[in-house]
Coordinates of C-alpha atoms in Angstrom, one line a residue:
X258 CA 267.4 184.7 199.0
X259 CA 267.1 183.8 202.9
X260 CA 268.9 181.0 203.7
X261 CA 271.9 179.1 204.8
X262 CA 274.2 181.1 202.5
X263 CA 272.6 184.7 203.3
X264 CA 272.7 183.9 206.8
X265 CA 276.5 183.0 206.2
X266 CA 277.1 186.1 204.8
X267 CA 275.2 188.2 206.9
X268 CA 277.8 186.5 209.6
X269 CA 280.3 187.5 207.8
X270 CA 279.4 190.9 207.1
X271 CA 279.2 191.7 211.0
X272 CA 282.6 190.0 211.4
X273 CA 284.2 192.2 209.1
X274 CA 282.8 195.1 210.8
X275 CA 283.3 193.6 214.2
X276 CA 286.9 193.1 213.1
X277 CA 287.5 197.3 212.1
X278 CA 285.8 198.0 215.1
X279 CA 288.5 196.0 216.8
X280 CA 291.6 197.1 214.5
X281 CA 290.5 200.6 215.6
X282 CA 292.0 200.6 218.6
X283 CA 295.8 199.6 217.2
X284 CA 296.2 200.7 213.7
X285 CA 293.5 203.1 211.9
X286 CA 294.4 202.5 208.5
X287 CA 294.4 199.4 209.1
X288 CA 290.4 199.0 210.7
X289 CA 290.2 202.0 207.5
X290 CA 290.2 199.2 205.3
X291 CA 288.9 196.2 206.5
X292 CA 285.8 197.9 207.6
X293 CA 285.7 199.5 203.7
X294 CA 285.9 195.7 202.6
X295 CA 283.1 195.3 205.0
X296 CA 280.7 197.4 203.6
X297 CA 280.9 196.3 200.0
X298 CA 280.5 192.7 201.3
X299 CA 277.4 194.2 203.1
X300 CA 276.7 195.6 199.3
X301 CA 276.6 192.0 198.3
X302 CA 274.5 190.7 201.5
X303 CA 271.9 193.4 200.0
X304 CA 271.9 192.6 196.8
X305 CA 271.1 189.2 197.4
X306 CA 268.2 189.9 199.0
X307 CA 266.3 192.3 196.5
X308 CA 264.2 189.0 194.6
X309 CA 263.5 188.4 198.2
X310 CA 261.6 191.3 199.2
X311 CA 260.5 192.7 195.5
X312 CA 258.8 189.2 194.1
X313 CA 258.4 187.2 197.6
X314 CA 258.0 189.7 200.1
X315 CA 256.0 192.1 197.7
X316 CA 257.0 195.4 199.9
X317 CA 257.7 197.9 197.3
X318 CA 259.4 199.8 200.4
X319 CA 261.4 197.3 201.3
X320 CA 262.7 196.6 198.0
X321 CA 263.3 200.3 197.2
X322 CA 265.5 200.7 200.3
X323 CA 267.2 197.2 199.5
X324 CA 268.2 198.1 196.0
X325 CA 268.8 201.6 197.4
X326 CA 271.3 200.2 200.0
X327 CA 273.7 198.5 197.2
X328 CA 275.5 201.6 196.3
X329 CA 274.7 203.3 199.4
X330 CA 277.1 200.6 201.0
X331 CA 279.5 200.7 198.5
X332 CA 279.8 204.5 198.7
X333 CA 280.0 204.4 202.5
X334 CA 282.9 202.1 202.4
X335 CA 284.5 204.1 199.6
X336 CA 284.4 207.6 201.5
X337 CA 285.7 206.0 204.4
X338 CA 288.5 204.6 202.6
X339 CA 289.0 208.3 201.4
X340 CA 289.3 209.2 204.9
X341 CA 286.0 210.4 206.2
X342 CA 286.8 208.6 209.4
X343 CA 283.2 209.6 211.0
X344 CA 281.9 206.9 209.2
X345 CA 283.3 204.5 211.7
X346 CA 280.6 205.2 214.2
X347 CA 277.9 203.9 211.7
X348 CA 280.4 200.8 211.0
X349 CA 280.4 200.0 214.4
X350 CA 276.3 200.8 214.7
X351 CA 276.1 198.1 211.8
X352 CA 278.4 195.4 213.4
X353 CA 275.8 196.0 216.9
X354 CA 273.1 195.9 215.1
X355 CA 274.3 192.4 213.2
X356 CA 274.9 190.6 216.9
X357 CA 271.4 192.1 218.6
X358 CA 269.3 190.8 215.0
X359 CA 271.4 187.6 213.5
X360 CA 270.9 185.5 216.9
X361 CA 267.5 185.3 216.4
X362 CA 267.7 184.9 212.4
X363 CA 269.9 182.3 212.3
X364 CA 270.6 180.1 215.9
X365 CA 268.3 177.3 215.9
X366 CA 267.1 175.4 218.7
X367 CA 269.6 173.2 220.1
X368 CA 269.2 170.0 222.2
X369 CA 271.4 169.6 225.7
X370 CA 271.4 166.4 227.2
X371 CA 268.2 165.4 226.0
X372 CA 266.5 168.8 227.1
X373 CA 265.5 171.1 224.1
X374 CA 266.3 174.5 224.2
X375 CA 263.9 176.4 222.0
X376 CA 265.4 179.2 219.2
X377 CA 266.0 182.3 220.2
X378 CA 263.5 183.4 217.2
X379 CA 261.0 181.3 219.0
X380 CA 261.0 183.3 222.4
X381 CA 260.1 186.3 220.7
X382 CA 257.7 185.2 218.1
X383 CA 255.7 183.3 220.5
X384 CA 255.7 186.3 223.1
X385 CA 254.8 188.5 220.2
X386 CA 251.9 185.9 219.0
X387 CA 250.6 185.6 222.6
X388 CA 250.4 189.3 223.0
X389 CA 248.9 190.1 220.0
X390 CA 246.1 187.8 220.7
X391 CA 245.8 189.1 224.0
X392 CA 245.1 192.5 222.7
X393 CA 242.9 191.1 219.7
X394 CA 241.1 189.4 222.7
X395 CA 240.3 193.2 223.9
X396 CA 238.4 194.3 221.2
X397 CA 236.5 191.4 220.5
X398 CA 238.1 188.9 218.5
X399 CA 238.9 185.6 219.1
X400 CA 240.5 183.9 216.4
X401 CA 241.6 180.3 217.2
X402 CA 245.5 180.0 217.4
X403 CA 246.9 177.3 215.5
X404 CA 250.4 175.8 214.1
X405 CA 252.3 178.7 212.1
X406 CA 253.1 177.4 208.1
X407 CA 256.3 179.4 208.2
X408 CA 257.2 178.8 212.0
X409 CA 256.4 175.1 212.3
X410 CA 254.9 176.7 216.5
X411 CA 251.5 177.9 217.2
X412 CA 251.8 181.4 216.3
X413 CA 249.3 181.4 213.7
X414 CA 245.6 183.0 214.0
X415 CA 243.0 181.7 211.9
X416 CA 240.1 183.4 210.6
X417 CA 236.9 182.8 209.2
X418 CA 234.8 185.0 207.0
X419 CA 231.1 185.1 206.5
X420 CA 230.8 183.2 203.3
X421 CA 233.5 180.2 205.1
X422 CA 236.7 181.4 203.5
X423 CA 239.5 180.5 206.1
X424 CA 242.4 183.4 206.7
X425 CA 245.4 182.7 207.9
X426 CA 247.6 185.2 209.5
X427 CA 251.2 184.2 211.0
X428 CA 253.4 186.4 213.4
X429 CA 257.2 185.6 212.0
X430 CA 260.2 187.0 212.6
X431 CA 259.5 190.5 210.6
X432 CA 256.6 190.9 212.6
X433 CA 258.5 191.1 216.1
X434 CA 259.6 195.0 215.9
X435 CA 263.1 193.1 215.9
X436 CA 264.3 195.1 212.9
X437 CA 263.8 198.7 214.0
X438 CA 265.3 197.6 217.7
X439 CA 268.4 196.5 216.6
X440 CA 268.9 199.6 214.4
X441 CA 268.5 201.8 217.7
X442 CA 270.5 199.6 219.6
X443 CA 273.3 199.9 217.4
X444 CA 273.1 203.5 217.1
X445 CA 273.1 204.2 220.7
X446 CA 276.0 201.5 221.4
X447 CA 278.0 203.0 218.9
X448 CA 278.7 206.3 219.8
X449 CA 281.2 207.4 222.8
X450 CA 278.8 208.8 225.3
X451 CA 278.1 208.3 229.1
X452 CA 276.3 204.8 229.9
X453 CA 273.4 207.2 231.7
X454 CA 272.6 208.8 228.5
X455 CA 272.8 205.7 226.8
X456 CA 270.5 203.6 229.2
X457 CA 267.8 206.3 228.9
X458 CA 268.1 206.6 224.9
X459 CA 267.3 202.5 225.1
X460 CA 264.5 203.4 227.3
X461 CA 262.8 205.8 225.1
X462 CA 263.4 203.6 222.1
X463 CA 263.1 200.2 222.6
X464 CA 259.6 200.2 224.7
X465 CA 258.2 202.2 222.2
X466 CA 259.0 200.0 218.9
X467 CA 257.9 197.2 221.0
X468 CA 254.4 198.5 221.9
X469 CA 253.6 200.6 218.6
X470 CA 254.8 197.2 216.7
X471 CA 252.3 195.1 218.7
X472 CA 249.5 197.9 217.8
X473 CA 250.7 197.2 214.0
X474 CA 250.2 193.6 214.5
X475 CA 246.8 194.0 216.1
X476 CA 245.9 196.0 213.6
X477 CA 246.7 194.2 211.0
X478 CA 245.3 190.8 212.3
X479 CA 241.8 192.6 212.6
X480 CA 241.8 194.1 209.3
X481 CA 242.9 191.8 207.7
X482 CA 241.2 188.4 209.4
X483 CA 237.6 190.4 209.3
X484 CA 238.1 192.1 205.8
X485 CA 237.8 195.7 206.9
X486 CA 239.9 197.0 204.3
X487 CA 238.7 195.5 201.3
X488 CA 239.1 198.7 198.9
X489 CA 240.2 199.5 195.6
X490 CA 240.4 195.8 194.5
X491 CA 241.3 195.4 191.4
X492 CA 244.3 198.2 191.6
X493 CA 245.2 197.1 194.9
X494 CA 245.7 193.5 193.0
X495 CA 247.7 195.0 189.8
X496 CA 249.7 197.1 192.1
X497 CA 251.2 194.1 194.1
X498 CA 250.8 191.3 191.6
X499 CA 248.4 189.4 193.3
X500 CA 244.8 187.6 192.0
X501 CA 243.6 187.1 195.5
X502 CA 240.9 189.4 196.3
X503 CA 241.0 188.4 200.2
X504 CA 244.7 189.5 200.5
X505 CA 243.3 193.4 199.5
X506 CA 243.3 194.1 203.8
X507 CA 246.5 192.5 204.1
X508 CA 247.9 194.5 201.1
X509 CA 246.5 197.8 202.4
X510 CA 246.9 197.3 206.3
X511 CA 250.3 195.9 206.1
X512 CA 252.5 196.8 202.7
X513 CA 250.8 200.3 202.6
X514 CA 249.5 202.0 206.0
X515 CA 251.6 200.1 208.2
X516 CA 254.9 200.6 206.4
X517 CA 254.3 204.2 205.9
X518 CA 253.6 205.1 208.9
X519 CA 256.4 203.0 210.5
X520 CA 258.4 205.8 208.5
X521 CA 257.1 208.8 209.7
X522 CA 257.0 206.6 213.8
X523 CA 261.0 206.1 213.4
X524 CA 261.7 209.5 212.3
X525 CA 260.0 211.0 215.1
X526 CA 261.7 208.0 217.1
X527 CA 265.0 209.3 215.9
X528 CA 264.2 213.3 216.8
X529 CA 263.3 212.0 220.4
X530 CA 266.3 209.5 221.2
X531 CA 269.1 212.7 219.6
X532 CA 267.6 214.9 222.1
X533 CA 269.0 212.6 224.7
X534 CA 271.9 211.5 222.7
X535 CA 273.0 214.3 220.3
X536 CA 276.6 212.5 219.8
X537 CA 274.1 210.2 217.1
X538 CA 274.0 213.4 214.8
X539 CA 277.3 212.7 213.3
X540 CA 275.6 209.4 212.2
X541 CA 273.0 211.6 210.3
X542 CA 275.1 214.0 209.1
X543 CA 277.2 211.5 207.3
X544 CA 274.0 209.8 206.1
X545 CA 273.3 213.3 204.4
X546 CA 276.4 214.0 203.0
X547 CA 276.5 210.7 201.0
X548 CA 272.9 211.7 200.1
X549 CA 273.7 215.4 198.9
X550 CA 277.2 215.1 199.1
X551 CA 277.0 218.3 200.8
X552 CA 278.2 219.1 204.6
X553 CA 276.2 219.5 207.1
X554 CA 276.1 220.8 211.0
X555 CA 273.1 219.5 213.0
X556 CA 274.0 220.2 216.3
X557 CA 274.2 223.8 215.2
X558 CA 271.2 223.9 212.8
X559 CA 269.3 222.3 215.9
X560 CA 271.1 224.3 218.5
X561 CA 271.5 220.8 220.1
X562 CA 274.2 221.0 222.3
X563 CA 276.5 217.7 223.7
X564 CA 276.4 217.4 227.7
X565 CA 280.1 217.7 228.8
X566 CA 281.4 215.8 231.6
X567 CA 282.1 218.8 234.2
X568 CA 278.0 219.7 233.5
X569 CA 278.7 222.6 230.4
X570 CA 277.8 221.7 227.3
X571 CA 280.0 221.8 223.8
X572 CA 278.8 221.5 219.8
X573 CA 280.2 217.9 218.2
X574 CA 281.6 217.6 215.0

């Protein structure tokens, strides 16, 4: 579960990585296995978190690609131990991705001299709170803001329905687009390619989570806090174990329409950001493999070609 000891070993998941990356440089077989150890403590870091988002989190998406990433890890750190040295490029993604996301997951708020300095978590929740009621605010609803239960800050909208029924809606930390920008981050930091191409792959990616993730929240806070989506009640209840008839919009805004097409957004995300960067294909053509255990050669299936340095242009493998 979340906590003290999964935020411990998340630490120590990205260490281990951060360590391979480093061994890289002096001794292969070496950085070959401790990054291998690395991802089947990541395996473990997983694991741990399937009750999490299965029975608390109730995001049958989530907790398919939780339990899916258990062996997935294992495998990954297995093939690279074979040899399958490529795989160090998504090793090194994952130990980026650990130091853009675990700051704000796990630093609290720290007191200097008297003068509190506020979480990093707290920056972006609030900033994401504030704009989502700003945006709310344009369409015509005005909930009042109020203290979050999960936060302990006002970033908290409070809604009331016809009949007096109050709904509570809370911007946390999965609601920031914070998850889907540290996964491009890492990408693009990971692979050797010129800092240009790299600065415009950020600036294709990261704006766009950011805004499409605030349209997810707004939309979510207006279906949900006004009961637009109240459909297929009873089924909506069985299918996430729930008796709470007012959660239906939530279920259906969030868990289903949101999540699904947060899919098909970060695929299409993906297409856009190896146009600019095609040195990230090797990433998914490893992904594949483990999938089909078959190989695979994007850049000439997508006659995408990597820039050279003298202006030509060459095929990676």
């Amino acid at each position: 579960m979340p906590g003290p000891l999964s935020d411990a070993l998340a630490w120590a998941v990205i260490l281990l990585f951060g360590a391979g990356v480093l061994l890289e440089r002096y001794d292969e077989r070496v950085a070959r296995t401790t990054t291998a150890g690395a991802w089947v403590l990541f395996a473990l870091f997983w694991l741990q978190l399937i009750p999490h988002f299965i029975f608390e989190h109730k995001s049958y998406i989530e907790g398919f690609l939780t339990i899916v990433a258990v062996p997935a890890s294992v495998y990954a750190g297995w093939l690279l131990y074979r040899g399958r040295d490529t795989l160090m490029i998504l090793s090194r993604a994952v130990a980026v991705m650990g130091l853009v996301y675990l700051p704000f997951e796990t630093i609290p708020a720290i007191v200097v001299g008297g003068l509190t300095i506020p979480a990093p978590r707290q920056f972006l929740i609030q900033a994401v709170a504030d704009q989502t009621g700003f945006l709310m605010g344009l369409f015509g609803y005005h909930p009042e803001v109020v203290m979050g239960n999960e936060s302990g800050y006002p970033s908290a909208f409070l809604f009331t329905t016809p009949e007096g029924h109050r709904l509570h809606f809370e911007i946390v930390l999965a609601c920031t687009g914070l998850g889907s920008i540290a996964i491009f981050a890492g990408l693009i930091g990971a692979v050797k390619a010129p800092l240009d191409r790299k600065l415009r792959a950020l600036a294709i990616s990261i704006p766009t989570i950011y805004a499409l993730n605030l349209a997810r929240t707004t939309f979510i806070g207006i279906t949900f806090g006004n009961q637009y989506l109240q459909f297929f009640v009873d089924e909506v209840l069985f299918m996430f174990g729930s008796s709470d008839p007012y959660m239906v919009s939530w279920f259906i805004s969030d868990r289903i329409i949101s999540q699904l097409l947060a899919v098909f957004v970060l695929v299409g995300l993906t297409y856009a950001v190896v146009r600019e960067l095609p040195e990230l294909l090797t990433v998914i053509e490893d992904v594949l493999y483990m999938v089909t255990k078959e190989e695979y050669d994007l850049h000439e299936s997508l006659d995408i070609r990597v820039p050279r340095a003298d202006g030509g242009e060459r095929v990676e493998r």
